[in-house]
mmCIF file of C-alpha atoms in Angstrom:
data_model
loop_
_atom_site.group_PDB
_atom_site.id
_atom_site.type_symbol
_atom_site.label_atom_id
_atom_site.label_comp_id
_atom_site.label_asym_id
_atom_site.label_seq_id
_atom_site.Cartn_x
_atom_site.Cartn_y
_atom_site.Cartn_z
ATOM 1 C CA MET A 1 82.026 124.944 112.520
ATOM 2 C CA GLU A 2 84.975 126.429 110.711
ATOM 3 C CA HIS A 3 86.760 124.109 108.301
ATOM 4 C CA PRO A 4 90.509 123.736 108.964
ATOM 5 C CA VAL A 5 92.527 124.862 105.952
ATOM 6 C CA SER A 6 96.271 124.306 105.848
ATOM 7 C CA SER A 7 98.681 127.227 105.846
ATOM 8 C CA HIS A 8 99.879 126.097 102.388
ATOM 9 C CA VAL A 9 96.362 126.414 100.996
ATOM 10 C CA LEU A 10 95.876 129.792 102.676
ATOM 11 C CA GLU A 11 99.040 131.056 100.968
ATOM 12 C CA ILE A 12 97.742 129.894 97.576
ATOM 13 C CA LEU A 13 94.335 131.478 98.222
ATOM 14 C CA LYS A 14 96.006 134.829 98.969
ATOM 15 C CA THR A 15 97.431 134.880 95.440
ATOM 16 C CA LEU A 16 94.097 134.315 93.701
ATOM 17 C CA PRO A 17 92.076 137.255 92.375
ATOM 18 C CA ARG A 18 89.012 137.980 94.472
ATOM 19 C CA VAL A 19 85.593 139.258 93.511
ATOM 20 C CA LYS A 20 85.057 142.416 95.536
ATOM 21 C CA GLY A 21 82.379 141.963 98.181
ATOM 22 C CA SER A 22 82.262 138.166 97.865
ATOM 23 C CA PRO A 23 83.134 135.893 100.770
ATOM 24 C CA TRP A 24 83.595 132.997 98.312
ATOM 25 C CA VAL A 25 86.751 131.819 96.577
ATOM 26 C CA LEU A 26 84.559 130.683 93.678
ATOM 27 C CA PRO A 27 81.455 132.855 93.649
ATOM 28 C CA MET A 28 78.485 132.377 91.358
ATOM 29 C CA PRO A 29 79.171 134.397 88.179
ATOM 30 C CA THR A 30 75.744 136.056 88.287
ATOM 31 C CA ASP A 31 75.644 136.767 92.051
ATOM 32 C CA GLU A 32 78.917 137.212 93.933
ATOM 33 C CA LYS A 33 77.110 136.830 97.275
ATOM 34 C CA GLU A 34 76.444 133.152 96.460
ATOM 35 C CA ALA A 35 78.877 130.273 96.038
ATOM 36 C CA MET A 36 79.364 128.692 92.623
ATOM 37 C CA PRO A 37 76.880 125.809 92.321
ATOM 38 C CA TYR A 38 78.369 122.320 92.323
ATOM 39 C CA HIS A 39 77.224 121.531 88.773
ATOM 40 C CA GLN A 40 79.167 124.554 87.448
ATOM 41 C CA LEU A 41 82.225 123.643 89.496
ATOM 42 C CA ARG A 42 82.049 120.107 88.151
ATOM 43 C CA ARG A 43 81.895 121.339 84.554
ATOM 44 C CA CYS A 44 85.002 123.467 85.187
ATOM 45 C CA TRP A 45 86.739 120.462 86.740
ATOM 46 C CA ASP A 46 85.848 118.289 83.746
ATOM 47 C CA ARG A 47 87.414 120.835 81.381
ATOM 48 C CA LEU A 48 90.546 121.063 83.557
ATOM 49 C CA ARG A 49 91.048 117.321 83.788
ATOM 50 C CA THR A 50 90.459 116.888 80.056
ATOM 51 C CA ALA A 51 93.101 119.540 79.341
ATOM 52 C CA ALA A 52 95.459 117.801 81.798
ATOM 53 C CA GLU A 53 94.670 114.424 80.207
ATOM 54 C CA LEU A 54 93.467 112.953 83.498
ATOM 55 C CA GLN A 55 90.952 110.356 82.370
ATOM 56 C CA ASP A 56 89.476 109.043 85.603
ATOM 57 C CA VAL A 57 90.034 111.673 88.298
ATOM 58 C CA HIS A 58 86.983 113.144 89.970
ATOM 59 C CA LEU A 59 86.618 115.957 92.481
ATOM 60 C CA HIS A 60 85.606 113.484 95.159
ATOM 61 C CA ASP A 61 88.850 111.542 94.582
ATOM 62 C CA LEU A 62 90.688 114.503 96.089
ATOM 63 C CA ARG A 63 88.811 113.866 99.329
ATOM 64 C CA HIS A 64 89.978 110.253 99.320
ATOM 65 C CA THR A 65 93.535 111.474 98.800
ATOM 66 C CA VAL A 66 93.320 113.792 101.810
ATOM 67 C CA GLY A 67 91.955 110.970 103.985
ATOM 68 C CA THR A 68 94.612 108.538 102.812
ATOM 69 C CA MET A 69 97.487 110.964 103.269
ATOM 70 C CA GLY A 70 96.162 111.981 106.670
ATOM 71 C CA GLY A 71 96.176 108.354 107.793
ATOM 72 C CA GLN A 72 99.594 107.717 106.282
ATOM 73 C CA SER A 73 100.928 110.811 108.059
ATOM 74 C CA GLY A 74 100.209 109.141 111.379
ATOM 75 C CA ALA A 75 96.943 110.868 112.260
ATOM 76 C CA ASN A 76 94.488 108.711 114.146
ATOM 77 C CA ALA A 77 91.076 107.909 112.693
ATOM 78 C CA PHE A 78 89.354 110.555 114.834
ATOM 79 C CA MET A 79 91.610 113.316 113.519
ATOM 80 C CA VAL A 80 91.091 112.207 109.913
ATOM 81 C CA ARG A 81 87.333 112.043 110.574
ATOM 82 C CA ASP A 82 87.372 115.637 111.810
ATOM 83 C CA LEU A 83 89.565 116.805 108.925
ATOM 84 C CA LEU A 84 87.127 115.297 106.422
ATOM 85 C CA ARG A 85 84.181 116.515 108.518
ATOM 86 C CA HIS A 86 82.612 113.089 108.751
ATOM 87 C CA ARG A 87 80.083 112.225 111.420
ATOM 88 C CA THR A 88 81.463 108.753 112.079
ATOM 89 C CA VAL A 89 84.822 107.008 112.026
ATOM 90 C CA ALA A 90 83.152 104.248 110.003
ATOM 91 C CA MET A 91 82.687 106.671 107.115
ATOM 92 C CA THR A 92 86.293 107.793 107.429
ATOM 93 C CA ASN A 93 87.488 104.200 107.268
ATOM 94 C CA ARG A 94 85.892 103.922 103.830
ATOM 95 C CA TYR A 95 88.009 106.851 102.640
ATOM 96 C CA ALA A 96 91.326 106.460 104.364
ATOM 97 C CA ASN A 97 93.458 103.777 102.736
ATOM 98 C CA ARG A 98 95.797 102.430 105.323
ATOM 99 C CA ASP A 99 99.439 101.711 104.865
ATOM 100 C CA ASN A 100 101.065 98.859 106.785
ATOM 101 C CA ASP A 101 104.242 100.842 107.447
ATOM 102 C CA PRO A 102 102.682 103.099 110.136
ATOM 103 C CA LEU A 103 101.028 100.037 111.712
ATOM 104 C CA ARG A 104 104.316 98.168 111.697
ATOM 105 C CA GLU A 105 106.067 101.211 113.155
ATOM 106 C CA LEU A 106 103.458 101.422 115.927
ATOM 107 C CA SER A 107 103.740 97.684 116.552
ATOM 108 C CA ASP A 108 107.538 98.000 116.845
ATOM 109 C CA LYS A 109 107.201 100.916 119.270
ATOM 110 C CA VAL A 110 104.660 99.065 121.425
ATOM 111 C CA SER A 111 106.664 95.836 121.479
ATOM 112 C CA GLY A 112 109.807 97.812 122.286
ATOM 113 C CA ARG A 113 108.100 99.408 125.279
ATOM 114 C CA ILE A 114 106.782 96.035 126.442
ATOM 115 C CA ALA A 115 110.242 94.521 126.055
ATOM 116 C CA ALA A 116 111.760 97.391 128.025
ATOM 117 C CA ALA A 117 109.177 96.865 130.766
ATOM 118 C CA LEU A 118 110.144 93.194 130.874
ATOM 119 C CA GLY A 119 113.722 94.074 131.645
ATOM 120 C CA GLY A 120 115.291 95.233 128.450
ATOM 121 C CA LEU A 121 114.538 92.363 126.081
ATOM 122 C CA ASN A 122 115.130 93.377 122.496
ATOM 123 C CA VAL A 123 113.546 91.126 119.880
ATOM 124 C CA VAL A 124 114.379 92.387 116.422
ATOM 125 C CA ALA A 125 112.500 89.940 114.208
ATOM 126 C CA GLU A 126 110.038 87.083 114.431
ATOM 127 C CA GLY A 127 111.706 83.683 114.178
ATOM 128 C CA ASN A 128 114.531 84.754 116.473
ATOM 129 C CA ALA A 129 113.496 82.416 119.272
ATOM 130 C CA ASP A 130 117.062 81.354 120.172
ATOM 131 C CA HIS A 131 118.056 84.988 120.643
ATOM 132 C CA LEU A 132 114.921 85.640 122.714
ATOM 133 C CA GLU A 133 115.555 82.641 124.944
ATOM 134 C CA GLU A 134 119.180 83.733 125.443
ATOM 135 C CA GLN A 135 117.974 87.192 126.466
ATOM 136 C CA ILE A 136 115.394 85.707 128.825
ATOM 137 C CA ASP A 137 118.047 83.445 130.353
ATOM 138 C CA SER A 138 120.477 86.317 130.830
ATOM 139 C CA THR A 139 117.744 88.555 132.228
ATOM 140 C CA ALA A 140 116.554 85.826 134.588
ATOM 141 C CA ASN A 141 120.106 85.309 135.821
ATOM 142 C CA GLY A 142 120.696 89.041 136.093
ATOM 143 C CA SER A 143 119.231 91.753 138.242
ATOM 144 C CA THR A 144 115.514 91.262 137.639
ATOM 145 C CA GLY A 145 115.337 87.634 138.780
ATOM 146 C CA SER A 146 111.627 87.392 138.070
ATOM 147 C CA MET A 147 111.800 86.429 134.402
ATOM 148 C CA LYS A 148 111.116 82.828 133.461
ATOM 149 C CA LYS A 149 112.240 81.116 130.280
ATOM 150 C CA THR A 150 109.275 80.169 128.119
ATOM 151 C CA SER A 151 109.529 78.467 124.768
ATOM 152 C CA HIS A 152 107.008 79.581 122.154
ATOM 153 C CA THR A 153 108.207 77.259 119.431
ATOM 154 C CA LYS A 154 106.794 73.843 118.665
ATOM 155 C CA ASN A 155 108.760 70.637 118.210
ATOM 156 C CA ARG A 156 112.136 72.243 118.801
ATOM 157 C CA PRO A 157 115.084 69.861 119.133
#
């Protein structure tokens, strides 16, 4: 399975010097036909992060960042799973930190569609029961005729 690499990354990779005859971006220094071993890559990373004064940033943290940003970009869990090349969505859920804003946005879209299906009701915020009841009354008295007023509040005067 080929790993999906973004067009931005491909552009950066084009600018890097290549070792002739090597299929690897980071080949093993002693054998260009082999990839650089992880322990050598990690040592290079440690030197880079020390020079950049990044105390607690590990290579694997970059994977978490990709998962998080994928989820925050609106991708569903299956797409993020495939991007990270996980076998299960459960593993992806451990990586992808969720943001409430996309969930709230989805909730607003869904409730808006439900409201439209109910005859154009438009509830902007929770706690707006008077406005909702007015809309239900006007809808029930209007063209749809099938809407019934229902109170969802307790102990209202």
